[in-house]
Amino acid sequence: MNIETDYDESIRTLIVKMHGLNRLSILEGWKDQFLQTLSGYSDHEEKISLMIDTRYHEFESYQCLVLLRQLFTSEILQYPCIDRKVFVQPGRYRLPEVKNDYEAYFSSPEEALQWLMCFKQRFA
């Protein structure tokens, strides 16, 4: 699978990295696993952040983008355990850097993690 999911305990962040070619069938299976993972965090008192790193990926089709956009913009709202989303994307595909306190876009994971750490420290 070309999708890795890891958790950074120090900043309470679920990190998703996509690389290589991602097919729709793989993304559909991964999405179900990912939502199950989020369900596990819903019982925790402390909220978590989500970092999605898509700098080194390719998608098989436009339907892959539709699936991910729906997941990260609407379906994820059903999980109140998430306090922030940060996306790491190549500059040419990136939206404005900080959209609001909940969502931001960066070109490197280091910038994204630094932004998340600032919020975690501010609200600790």
Coordinates of N, CA and C in Angstrom, one line a residue:
M1 N 0.9 -1.2 0.0 CA 0.0 0.0 0.0 C 0.9 1.2 0.0
N2 N 0.5 2.2 -0.7 CA 1.3 3.5 -0.9 C 0.8 4.6 0.1
I3 N 0.2 4.2 1.2 CA -0.3 5.1 2.2 C 0.2 4.6 3.6
E4 N 0.9 5.5 4.3 CA 1.4 5.2 5.6 C 0.7 6.1 6.6
T5 N 0.3 5.5 7.7 CA -0.4 6.3 8.8 C 0.4 6.0 10.1
D6 N 0.8 7.1 10.7 CA 1.6 7.0 11.9 C 1.1 8.1 12.9
Y7 N 1.4 7.9 14.2 CA 0.9 8.8 15.2 C 2.1 9.4 16.0
D8 N 2.2 10.7 16.1 CA 3.2 11.4 16.8 C 2.7 11.7 18.2
E9 N 3.0 11.0 19.2 CA 2.5 11.2 20.6 C 2.8 12.6 21.1
S10 N 4.1 13.0 20.8 CA 4.5 14.3 21.4 C 3.7 15.5 21.0
I11 N 3.1 15.5 19.9 CA 2.2 16.6 19.5 C 0.8 16.1 19.2
R12 N 0.5 14.9 19.6 CA -0.9 14.3 19.4 C -1.4 14.5 18.0
T13 N -0.6 14.0 17.0 CA -0.9 14.2 15.6 C -0.9 12.9 14.8
L14 N -2.0 12.6 14.1 CA -2.0 11.5 13.2 C -1.5 11.9 11.9
I15 N -0.4 11.2 11.4 CA 0.3 11.7 10.2 C 0.0 10.6 9.1
V16 N -0.5 11.1 7.9 CA -0.8 10.3 6.8 C 0.1 10.7 5.7
K17 N 0.9 9.8 5.1 CA 1.8 10.0 4.0 C 1.4 9.2 2.8
M18 N 1.2 9.9 1.7 CA 0.9 9.2 0.4 C 2.0 9.3 -0.5
H19 N 2.4 8.2 -1.2 CA 3.5 8.3 -2.2 C 3.2 7.2 -3.2
G20 N 3.8 7.4 -4.4 CA 3.6 6.4 -5.5 C 2.2 6.5 -6.0
L21 N 1.9 5.5 -6.8 CA 0.6 5.5 -7.5 C -0.5 4.9 -6.5
N22 N -1.5 5.7 -6.3 CA -2.6 5.2 -5.5 C -3.9 5.0 -6.3
R23 N -4.3 3.8 -6.3 CA -5.5 3.4 -7.1 C -6.8 3.6 -6.2
L24 N -7.9 3.8 -6.9 CA -9.2 4.0 -6.2 C -9.5 2.9 -5.3
S25 N -9.3 1.6 -5.7 CA -9.6 0.5 -4.9 C -8.8 0.5 -3.6
I26 N -7.6 0.9 -3.7 CA -6.7 0.9 -2.5 C -7.2 2.1 -1.6
L27 N -7.5 3.2 -2.2 CA -8.0 4.3 -1.3 C -9.3 4.0 -0.6
E28 N -10.2 3.3 -1.3 CA -11.4 2.9 -0.7 C -11.2 2.1 0.6
G29 N -10.3 1.1 0.4 CA -10.0 0.2 1.5 C -9.3 1.0 2.7
W30 N -8.4 1.8 2.3 CA -7.6 2.6 3.3 C -8.6 3.6 4.0
K31 N -9.5 4.2 3.3 CA -10.5 5.1 3.9 C -11.2 4.4 5.0
D32 N -11.7 3.2 4.8 CA -12.4 2.5 5.8 C -11.6 2.2 7.1
Q33 N -10.3 1.8 6.8 CA -9.4 1.6 7.9 C -9.1 2.9 8.7
F34 N -8.9 4.0 7.9 CA -8.6 5.3 8.5 C -9.8 5.8 9.4
L35 N -11.0 5.6 8.9 CA -12.2 6.0 9.7 C -12.3 5.2 11.0
Q36 N -11.9 3.9 10.9 CA -11.9 3.1 12.1 C -10.9 3.6 13.1
T37 N -9.7 4.0 12.6 CA -8.7 4.5 13.4 C -9.2 5.8 14.1
L38 N -9.8 6.7 13.4 CA -10.4 7.9 14.0 C -11.4 7.6 15.1
S39 N -12.2 6.5 14.9 CA -13.2 6.2 15.9 C -12.5 5.8 17.2
G40 N -11.3 5.2 17.1 CA -10.6 4.9 18.4 C -10.1 6.1 19.1
Y41 N -9.9 7.3 18.5 CA -9.5 8.5 19.1 C -10.7 9.3 19.7
S42 N -11.9 9.0 19.2 CA -13.1 9.7 19.6 C -13.4 9.5 21.1
D43 N -12.9 8.5 21.7 CA -13.2 8.2 23.1 C -12.2 9.0 24.0
H44 N -11.1 9.5 23.5 CA -10.1 10.2 24.3 C -10.6 11.6 24.6
E45 N -10.2 12.1 25.7 CA -10.5 13.5 26.1 C -9.8 14.5 25.3
E46 N -8.5 14.2 25.1 CA -7.7 15.2 24.3 C -7.9 15.0 22.8
K47 N -8.0 16.1 22.2 CA -8.2 16.1 20.7 C -6.8 15.8 20.0
I48 N -6.9 15.4 18.8 CA -5.7 15.1 18.0 C -5.7 16.0 16.8
S49 N -4.5 16.2 16.2 CA -4.4 16.9 14.9 C -4.2 15.9 13.8
L50 N -4.4 16.3 12.6 CA -4.3 15.5 11.4 C -3.4 16.1 10.4
M51 N -2.3 15.5 10.0 CA -1.4 16.0 9.0 C -1.4 15.0 7.8
I52 N -1.8 15.6 6.6 CA -1.9 14.8 5.4 C -0.8 15.3 4.5
D53 N 0.2 14.4 4.2 CA 1.4 14.7 3.3 C 1.2 14.0 2.0
T54 N 0.9 14.9 1.0 CA 0.6 14.3 -0.4 C 1.7 14.9 -1.4
R55 N 2.9 15.1 -1.0 CA 3.9 15.7 -1.9 C 4.4 14.7 -2.9
Y56 N 4.4 13.4 -2.6 CA 5.0 12.4 -3.5 C 4.0 11.3 -4.0
H57 N 2.9 11.7 -4.4 CA 1.9 10.8 -4.8 C 1.4 11.0 -6.2
E58 N 0.7 10.0 -6.8 CA 0.0 10.1 -8.0 C -1.3 9.4 -7.8
F59 N -2.3 9.8 -8.5 CA -3.6 9.2 -8.4 C -4.0 8.5 -9.7
E60 N -4.6 7.4 -9.6 CA -5.0 6.6 -10.8 C -6.0 7.4 -11.6
S61 N -6.9 8.1 -10.9 CA -8.0 8.8 -11.6 C -8.5 10.0 -10.8
Y62 N -9.4 10.8 -11.4 CA -10.0 11.9 -10.8 C -10.9 11.4 -9.6
Q63 N -11.5 10.2 -9.7 CA -12.3 9.7 -8.6 C -11.5 9.6 -7.3
C64 N -10.2 9.4 -7.4 CA -9.4 9.3 -6.2 C -9.4 10.7 -5.5
L65 N -9.3 11.7 -6.2 CA -9.3 13.1 -5.6 C -10.7 13.4 -5.0
V66 N -11.7 13.0 -5.7 CA -13.1 13.2 -5.2 C -13.3 12.5 -3.9
L67 N -12.8 11.2 -3.8 CA -12.9 10.4 -2.6 C -12.2 11.1 -1.4
L68 N -10.9 11.6 -1.6 CA -10.2 12.2 -0.6 C -10.7 13.5 -0.2
R69 N -11.2 14.3 -1.1 CA -11.8 15.6 -0.8 C -13.0 15.4 0.1
Q70 N -13.8 14.5 -0.3 CA -15.0 14.2 0.5 C -14.6 13.8 1.9
L71 N -13.7 12.9 2.0 CA -13.2 12.4 3.3 C -12.7 13.5 4.2
F72 N -11.8 14.3 3.6 CA -11.1 15.3 4.4 C -11.9 16.6 4.6
T73 N -13.0 16.8 3.9 CA -13.8 18.0 4.1 C -15.1 17.8 4.7
S74 N -15.8 16.7 4.4 CA -17.1 16.5 5.0 C -17.2 15.3 6.0
E75 N -16.7 14.1 5.5 CA -16.9 12.9 6.4 C -16.1 13.1 7.7
I76 N -15.0 13.7 7.7 CA -14.1 13.9 8.8 C -14.8 14.8 9.9
L77 N -15.7 15.6 9.5 CA -16.4 16.5 10.5 C -17.2 15.7 11.5
Q78 N -17.5 14.4 11.2 CA -18.3 13.6 12.1 C -17.4 13.1 13.3
Y79 N -16.1 13.4 13.2 CA -15.2 13.0 14.3 C -14.7 14.2 15.0
P80 N -15.4 14.5 16.2 CA -15.0 15.7 16.9 C -13.6 15.6 17.6
C81 N -13.0 14.4 17.5 CA -11.7 14.3 18.1 C -10.6 15.1 17.4
I82 N -10.8 15.6 16.2 CA -9.8 16.3 15.4 C -9.9 17.8 15.7
D83 N -8.8 18.4 16.1 CA -8.9 19.9 16.4 C -8.3 20.7 15.3
R84 N -7.4 20.1 14.5 CA -6.7 20.8 13.3 C -6.4 19.8 12.2
K85 N -6.4 20.4 11.0 CA -6.0 19.6 9.8 C -4.9 20.4 9.1
V86 N -3.8 19.8 8.8 CA -2.8 20.5 8.0 C -2.4 19.6 6.8
F87 N -2.3 20.2 5.7 CA -2.0 19.5 4.4 C -0.6 19.9 4.0
V88 N 0.2 19.0 3.5 CA 1.5 19.2 3.0 C 1.4 18.9 1.5
Q89 N 1.6 19.9 0.6 CA 1.4 19.7 -0.8 C 2.4 20.5 -1.6
P90 N 2.7 20.0 -2.8 CA 3.6 20.8 -3.6 C 3.1 22.2 -3.8
G91 N 3.9 23.2 -3.8 CA 3.5 24.6 -3.9 C 2.5 24.9 -5.0
R92 N 2.7 24.3 -6.2 CA 1.8 24.7 -7.3 C 0.4 24.2 -7.1
Y93 N 0.2 23.3 -6.2 CA -1.2 22.8 -5.9 C -1.8 23.3 -4.6
R94 N -1.0 24.1 -3.9 CA -1.3 24.5 -2.6 C -2.3 25.7 -2.5
L95 N -3.2 25.6 -1.5 CA -4.1 26.7 -1.2 C -3.3 27.7 -0.4
P96 N -3.9 28.9 0.0 CA -3.2 29.8 0.9 C -2.7 29.1 2.2
E97 N -1.6 29.6 2.7 CA -1.0 28.9 3.8 C -1.9 28.6 5.0
V98 N -2.3 29.6 5.7 CA -3.2 29.3 6.8 C -4.6 29.8 6.5
K99 N -5.5 28.9 6.4 CA -6.9 29.2 6.0 C -7.6 29.7 7.3
N100 N -7.5 29.0 8.4 CA -8.1 29.4 9.6 C -7.4 28.6 10.8
D101 N -7.9 28.7 12.0 CA -7.3 28.0 13.1 C -7.4 26.5 13.0
Y102 N -8.3 26.0 12.1 CA -8.6 24.6 12.0 C -7.8 24.0 10.8
E103 N -7.5 24.7 9.8 CA -7.0 24.1 8.5 C -5.9 25.0 7.9
A104 N -4.8 24.4 7.5 CA -3.6 25.1 6.9 C -2.9 24.2 5.9
Y105 N -2.2 24.9 5.0 CA -1.5 24.2 3.9 C 0.0 24.6 3.9
F106 N 0.9 23.7 3.7 CA 2.3 24.0 3.7 C 3.0 23.1 2.7
S107 N 4.3 23.6 2.3 CA 5.0 22.8 1.3 C 6.0 21.8 1.9
S108 N 6.2 21.9 3.2 CA 7.1 20.9 3.9 C 6.5 20.4 5.2
P109 N 6.8 19.1 5.5 CA 6.2 18.6 6.8 C 6.8 19.4 8.0
E110 N 8.0 19.9 7.9 CA 8.6 20.6 9.0 C 7.8 21.9 9.3
E111 N 7.4 22.6 8.3 CA 6.6 23.8 8.5 C 5.2 23.4 9.1
A112 N 4.7 22.4 8.6 CA 3.4 21.9 9.1 C 3.4 21.5 10.6
L113 N 4.5 20.7 10.9 CA 4.6 20.3 12.3 C 4.9 21.5 13.2
Q114 N 5.6 22.4 12.8 CA 5.9 23.6 13.6 C 4.6 24.4 13.9
W115 N 3.8 24.5 12.9 CA 2.5 25.2 13.0 C 1.6 24.5 14.1
L116 N 1.6 23.1 13.9 CA 0.8 22.3 14.9 C 1.4 22.5 16.3
M117 N 2.7 22.4 16.5 CA 3.3 22.6 17.8 C 3.0 23.9 18.4
C118 N 3.0 25.0 17.6 CA 2.6 26.3 18.2 C 1.2 26.3 18.8
F119 N 0.3 25.6 18.1 CA -1.1 25.6 18.6 C -1.2 24.7 19.9
K120 N -0.5 23.5 19.8 CA -0.5 22.6 21.0 C 0.1 23.3 22.2
Q121 N 1.1 24.1 22.0 CA 1.7 24.8 23.2 C 0.8 25.9 23.7
R122 N 0.2 26.6 22.7 CA -0.7 27.7 23.1 C -1.9 27.3 23.9
F123 N -2.4 26.1 23.6 CA -3.6 25.6 24.2 C -3.3 24.5 25.2
A124 N -2.1 24.3 25.6 CA -1.8 23.2 26.5 C -2.1 23.6 28.0

